XYZ file of C-alpha atoms in Angstrom:
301
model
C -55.056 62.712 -12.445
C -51.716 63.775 -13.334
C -49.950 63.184 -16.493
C -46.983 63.448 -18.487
C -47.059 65.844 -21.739
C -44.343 65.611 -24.041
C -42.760 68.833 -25.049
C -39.977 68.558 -27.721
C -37.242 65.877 -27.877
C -36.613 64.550 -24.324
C -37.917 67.599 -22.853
C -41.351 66.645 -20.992
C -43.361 67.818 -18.234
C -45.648 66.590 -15.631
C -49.101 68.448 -15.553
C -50.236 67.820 -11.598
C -53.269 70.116 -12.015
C -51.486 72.773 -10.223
C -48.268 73.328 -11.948
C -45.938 72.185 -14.523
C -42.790 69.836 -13.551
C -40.536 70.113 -16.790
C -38.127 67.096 -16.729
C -35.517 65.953 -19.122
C -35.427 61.944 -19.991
C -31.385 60.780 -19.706
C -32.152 57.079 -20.587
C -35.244 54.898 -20.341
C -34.741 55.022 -16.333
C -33.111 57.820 -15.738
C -34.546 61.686 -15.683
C -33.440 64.919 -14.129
C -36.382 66.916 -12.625
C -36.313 70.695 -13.594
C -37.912 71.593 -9.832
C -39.331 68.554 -7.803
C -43.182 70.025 -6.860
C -45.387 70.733 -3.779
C -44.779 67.897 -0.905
C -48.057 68.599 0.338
C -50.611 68.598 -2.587
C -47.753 66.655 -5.341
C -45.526 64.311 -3.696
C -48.129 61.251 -3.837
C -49.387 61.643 -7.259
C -45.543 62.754 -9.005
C -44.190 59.705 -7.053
C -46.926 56.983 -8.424
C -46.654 58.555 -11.900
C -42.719 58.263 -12.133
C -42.850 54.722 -10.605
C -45.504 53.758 -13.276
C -42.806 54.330 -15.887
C -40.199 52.803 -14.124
C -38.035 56.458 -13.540
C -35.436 57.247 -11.298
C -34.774 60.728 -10.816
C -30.788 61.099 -11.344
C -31.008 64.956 -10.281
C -33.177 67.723 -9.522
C -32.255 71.166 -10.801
C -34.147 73.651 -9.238
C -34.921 77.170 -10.571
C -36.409 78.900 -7.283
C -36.540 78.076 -3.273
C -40.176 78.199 -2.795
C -42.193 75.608 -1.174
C -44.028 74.933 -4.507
C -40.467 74.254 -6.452
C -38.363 72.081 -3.768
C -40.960 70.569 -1.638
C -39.369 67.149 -3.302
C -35.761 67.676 -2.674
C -34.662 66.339 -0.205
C -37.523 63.204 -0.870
C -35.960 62.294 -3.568
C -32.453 62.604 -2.233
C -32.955 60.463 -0.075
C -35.024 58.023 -2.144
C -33.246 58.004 -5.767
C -29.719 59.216 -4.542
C -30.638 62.324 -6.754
C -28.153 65.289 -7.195
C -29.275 68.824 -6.519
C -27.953 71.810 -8.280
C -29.904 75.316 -6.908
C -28.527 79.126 -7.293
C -26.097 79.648 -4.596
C -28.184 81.945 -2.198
C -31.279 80.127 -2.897
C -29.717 76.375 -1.458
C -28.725 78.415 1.298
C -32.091 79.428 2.093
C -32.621 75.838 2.142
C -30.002 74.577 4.324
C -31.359 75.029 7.628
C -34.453 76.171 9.149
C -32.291 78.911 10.835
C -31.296 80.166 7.249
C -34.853 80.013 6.202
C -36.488 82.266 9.088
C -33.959 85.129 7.427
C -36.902 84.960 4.474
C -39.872 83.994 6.796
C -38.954 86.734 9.243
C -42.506 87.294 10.415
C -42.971 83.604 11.334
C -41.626 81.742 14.445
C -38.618 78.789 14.053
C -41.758 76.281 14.847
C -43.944 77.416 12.131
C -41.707 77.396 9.735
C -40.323 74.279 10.461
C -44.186 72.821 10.516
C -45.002 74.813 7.262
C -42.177 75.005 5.323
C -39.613 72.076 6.439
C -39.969 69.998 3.632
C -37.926 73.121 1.920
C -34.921 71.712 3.779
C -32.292 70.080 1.451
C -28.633 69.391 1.174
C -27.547 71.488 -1.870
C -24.957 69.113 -3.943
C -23.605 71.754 -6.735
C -23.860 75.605 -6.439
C -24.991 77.213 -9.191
C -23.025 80.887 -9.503
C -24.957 84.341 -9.776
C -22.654 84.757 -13.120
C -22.618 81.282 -14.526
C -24.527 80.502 -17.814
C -24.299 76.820 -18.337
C -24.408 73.829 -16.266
C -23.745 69.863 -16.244
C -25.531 67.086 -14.602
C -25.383 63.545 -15.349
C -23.366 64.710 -18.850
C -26.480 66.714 -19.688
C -25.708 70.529 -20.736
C -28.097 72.467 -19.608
C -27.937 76.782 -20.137
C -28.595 79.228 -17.026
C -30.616 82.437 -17.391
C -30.652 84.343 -14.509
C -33.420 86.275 -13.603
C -33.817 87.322 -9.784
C -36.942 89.311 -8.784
C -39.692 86.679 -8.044
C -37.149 85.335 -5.860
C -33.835 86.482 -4.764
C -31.684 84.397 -7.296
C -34.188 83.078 -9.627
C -32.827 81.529 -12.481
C -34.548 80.017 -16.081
C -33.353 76.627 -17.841
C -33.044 75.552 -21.212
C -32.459 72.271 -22.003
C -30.719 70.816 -24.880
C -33.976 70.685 -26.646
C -34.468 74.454 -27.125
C -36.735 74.290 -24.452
C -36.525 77.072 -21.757
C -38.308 76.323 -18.348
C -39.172 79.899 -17.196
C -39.967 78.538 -13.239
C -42.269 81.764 -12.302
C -40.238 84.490 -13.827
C -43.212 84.545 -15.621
C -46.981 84.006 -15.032
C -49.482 82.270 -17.528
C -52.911 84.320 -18.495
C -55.246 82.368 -16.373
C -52.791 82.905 -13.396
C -53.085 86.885 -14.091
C -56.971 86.360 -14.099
C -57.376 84.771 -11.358
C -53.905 86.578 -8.761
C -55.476 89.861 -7.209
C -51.274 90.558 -5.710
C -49.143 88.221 -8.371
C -45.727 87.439 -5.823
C -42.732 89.237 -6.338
C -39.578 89.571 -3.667
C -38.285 92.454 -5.386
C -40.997 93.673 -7.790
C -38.364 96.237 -9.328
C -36.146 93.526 -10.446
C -38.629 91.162 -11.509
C -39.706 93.208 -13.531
C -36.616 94.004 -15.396
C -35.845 90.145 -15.517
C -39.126 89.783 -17.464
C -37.667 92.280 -20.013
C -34.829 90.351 -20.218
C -36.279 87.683 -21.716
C -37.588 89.468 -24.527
C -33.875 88.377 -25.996
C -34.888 84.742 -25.522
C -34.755 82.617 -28.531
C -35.782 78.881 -28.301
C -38.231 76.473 -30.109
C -40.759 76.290 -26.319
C -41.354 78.054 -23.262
C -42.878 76.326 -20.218
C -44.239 78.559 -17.415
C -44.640 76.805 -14.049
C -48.160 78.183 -13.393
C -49.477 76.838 -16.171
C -48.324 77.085 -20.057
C -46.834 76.089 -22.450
C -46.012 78.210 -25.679
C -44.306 78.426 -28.995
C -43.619 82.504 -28.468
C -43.901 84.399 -25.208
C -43.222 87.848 -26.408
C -47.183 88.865 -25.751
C -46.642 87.580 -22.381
C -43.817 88.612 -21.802
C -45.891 92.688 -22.001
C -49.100 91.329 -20.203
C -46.777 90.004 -17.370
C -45.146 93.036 -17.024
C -48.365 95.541 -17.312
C -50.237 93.308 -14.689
C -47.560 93.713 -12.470
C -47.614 97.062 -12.586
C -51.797 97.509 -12.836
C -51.327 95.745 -9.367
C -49.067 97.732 -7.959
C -51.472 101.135 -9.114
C -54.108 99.176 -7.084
C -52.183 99.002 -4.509
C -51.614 102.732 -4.722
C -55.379 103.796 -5.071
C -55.444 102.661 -1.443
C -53.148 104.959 -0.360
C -54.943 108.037 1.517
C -52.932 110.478 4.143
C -49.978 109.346 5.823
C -50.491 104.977 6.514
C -48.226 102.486 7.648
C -47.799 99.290 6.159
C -50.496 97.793 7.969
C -52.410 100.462 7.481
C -52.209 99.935 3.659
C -52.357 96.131 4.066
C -55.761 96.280 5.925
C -56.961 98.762 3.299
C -55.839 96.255 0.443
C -57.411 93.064 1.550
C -60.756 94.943 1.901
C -60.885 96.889 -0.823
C -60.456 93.554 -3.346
C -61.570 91.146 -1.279
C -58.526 89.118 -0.296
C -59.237 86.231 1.803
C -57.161 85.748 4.974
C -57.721 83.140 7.109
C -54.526 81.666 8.538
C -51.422 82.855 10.135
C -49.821 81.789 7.192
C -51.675 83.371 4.729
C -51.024 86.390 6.273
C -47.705 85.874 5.914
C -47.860 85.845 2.788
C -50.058 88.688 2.092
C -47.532 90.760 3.833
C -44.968 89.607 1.909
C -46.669 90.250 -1.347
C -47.688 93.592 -0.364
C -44.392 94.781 1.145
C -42.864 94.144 -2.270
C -45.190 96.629 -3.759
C -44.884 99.074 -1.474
C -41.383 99.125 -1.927
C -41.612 99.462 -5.586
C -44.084 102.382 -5.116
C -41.403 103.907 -2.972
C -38.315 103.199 -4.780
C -40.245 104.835 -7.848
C -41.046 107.411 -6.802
C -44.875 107.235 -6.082
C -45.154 107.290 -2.052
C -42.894 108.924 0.318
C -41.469 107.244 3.918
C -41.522 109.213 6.723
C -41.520 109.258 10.567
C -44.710 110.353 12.373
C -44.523 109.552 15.933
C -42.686 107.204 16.195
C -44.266 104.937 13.178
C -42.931 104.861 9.626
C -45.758 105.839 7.043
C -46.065 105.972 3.707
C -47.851 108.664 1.537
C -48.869 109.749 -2.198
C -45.846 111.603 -3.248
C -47.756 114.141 -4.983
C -49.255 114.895 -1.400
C -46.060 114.999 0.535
């Protein structure tokens, strides 16, 4: 069952089992929704739980366009009248299905729209690649940004002292139990994690699941699991292999469970990110070999 755990001050969150919705409370009836869920697996039970208190959700403001963060959007919207404020690129992501294939290149305009159209949402206030602070429903709230996990991921804190971190970062258990942890651009996630070594506020909620007094510990593990995945993803490496070639390796070699077209997907994506890193560092080399780009060890170029 999900339930509501009170954080500091107004600042609460809903625990659905899967991830933590931060919200802040306005009024006795009114709240604004720091990212609206899952449609899928959270829509039923974050609906019943908000009626039981008697909320309305005033506005939604949204750290990240993933599926997992704005499934609720444009549900709410429509239900509650509810004002949506999203980084600039990341509503337009979200404005179309046409704008969305641009991410889900791999996919056709009919699976995304079967997997991923409950993404789609009508953006009401742009939130600014350089702008620190925002306003809804006379609420103050202050913008970190912190693109990497996505392209124009941002962090919250609300007037509490309370800083939502969305998935900038990922909790312990998450590490554990995430063979490929997702990054777009692994490079800049990972100096967006630094970045919030400078962070100074009385809680930190991580989407994935925690909540903590001081994240500066996980803050490091975050950033050395990152990068112990992307060695494992390097260990794979042998000759000269395209990305398939080194995507194959990497599901058998730990195990990864693909079943679906979708998962697939999203494998690929995951990996790609690495890959990238590995090059951009320095690690592998790209070349041309008949025709086929290929990647190898750098030290064996």
């Amino acid at each position: 069952m999900m339930d509501i755990i009170q954080v500091k001050g107004n600042t609460f969150c809903i625990d659905t089992g899967m991830t933590y919705i931060p919200y802040y409370q306005i009024n006795e009836e009114e709240i604004i929704l720091l990212d609206s869920g899952w449609a899928k697996g959270e829509r039923k039970g974050i609906d019943e739980l908000l009626e039981s208190r008697g909320f309305k959700v005033a506005a939604i403001l949204c750290s990240h366009a993933h599926i997992d963060h704005v499934g609720n959007n444009a549900y709410y919207k429509e239900k509650h009248g509810s004002t949506i404020a999203m980084p600039s690129f990341e509503a337009l992501l979200c404005s179309s299905v046409n704008h969305l294939k641009t991410f889900y290149s791999g996919q056709t305009l009919t699976e995304i729209t079967e997997h991923y159209g409950n993404m789609i949402c009508e953006t009401d206030i742009l939130i600014s690649d350089e702008q620190e602070k925002i306003y809804l429903c006379g609420v103050k709230f202050k913008i970190i940004h912190t693109p990497g996990h996505s392209p124009a991921h941002i962090c919250i804190v609300t007037p509490d002292n309370v800083a939502y971190l969305g998935d900038a970062l990922i909790s312990h258990d998450v590490m554990k139990g995430s063979k490929i942890p997702y990054a777009f651009i692994l490079s800049e996630d990972l100096r967006s994690k630094k970045k919030l070594y400078g962070l100074r506020c009385s809680k930190y909620i991580v989407a994935h699941r925690g909540i903590y007094d001081d994240i500066t510990d996980l803050i490091t593990d975050n950033i050395d699991c990152y990068r112990e995945r992307a060695e494992r993803i390097y260990a794979v490496v042998e000759g000269a292999m395209t990305k398939e070639d080194i995507l194959k390796a990497a599901i058998k070699k730990y195990n990864i469970q693909v079943n679906t077209i979708y998962k697939y997907a999203f494998v690929d994506r995951m990996l790609h990110s690495y890959i990238e890193y590995l090059h951009e560092t320095g690690r592998l080399t790209l070349n041309i070999d008949h025709g086929f780009l290929k990647y190898s060890k750098a030290d064996h170029a």
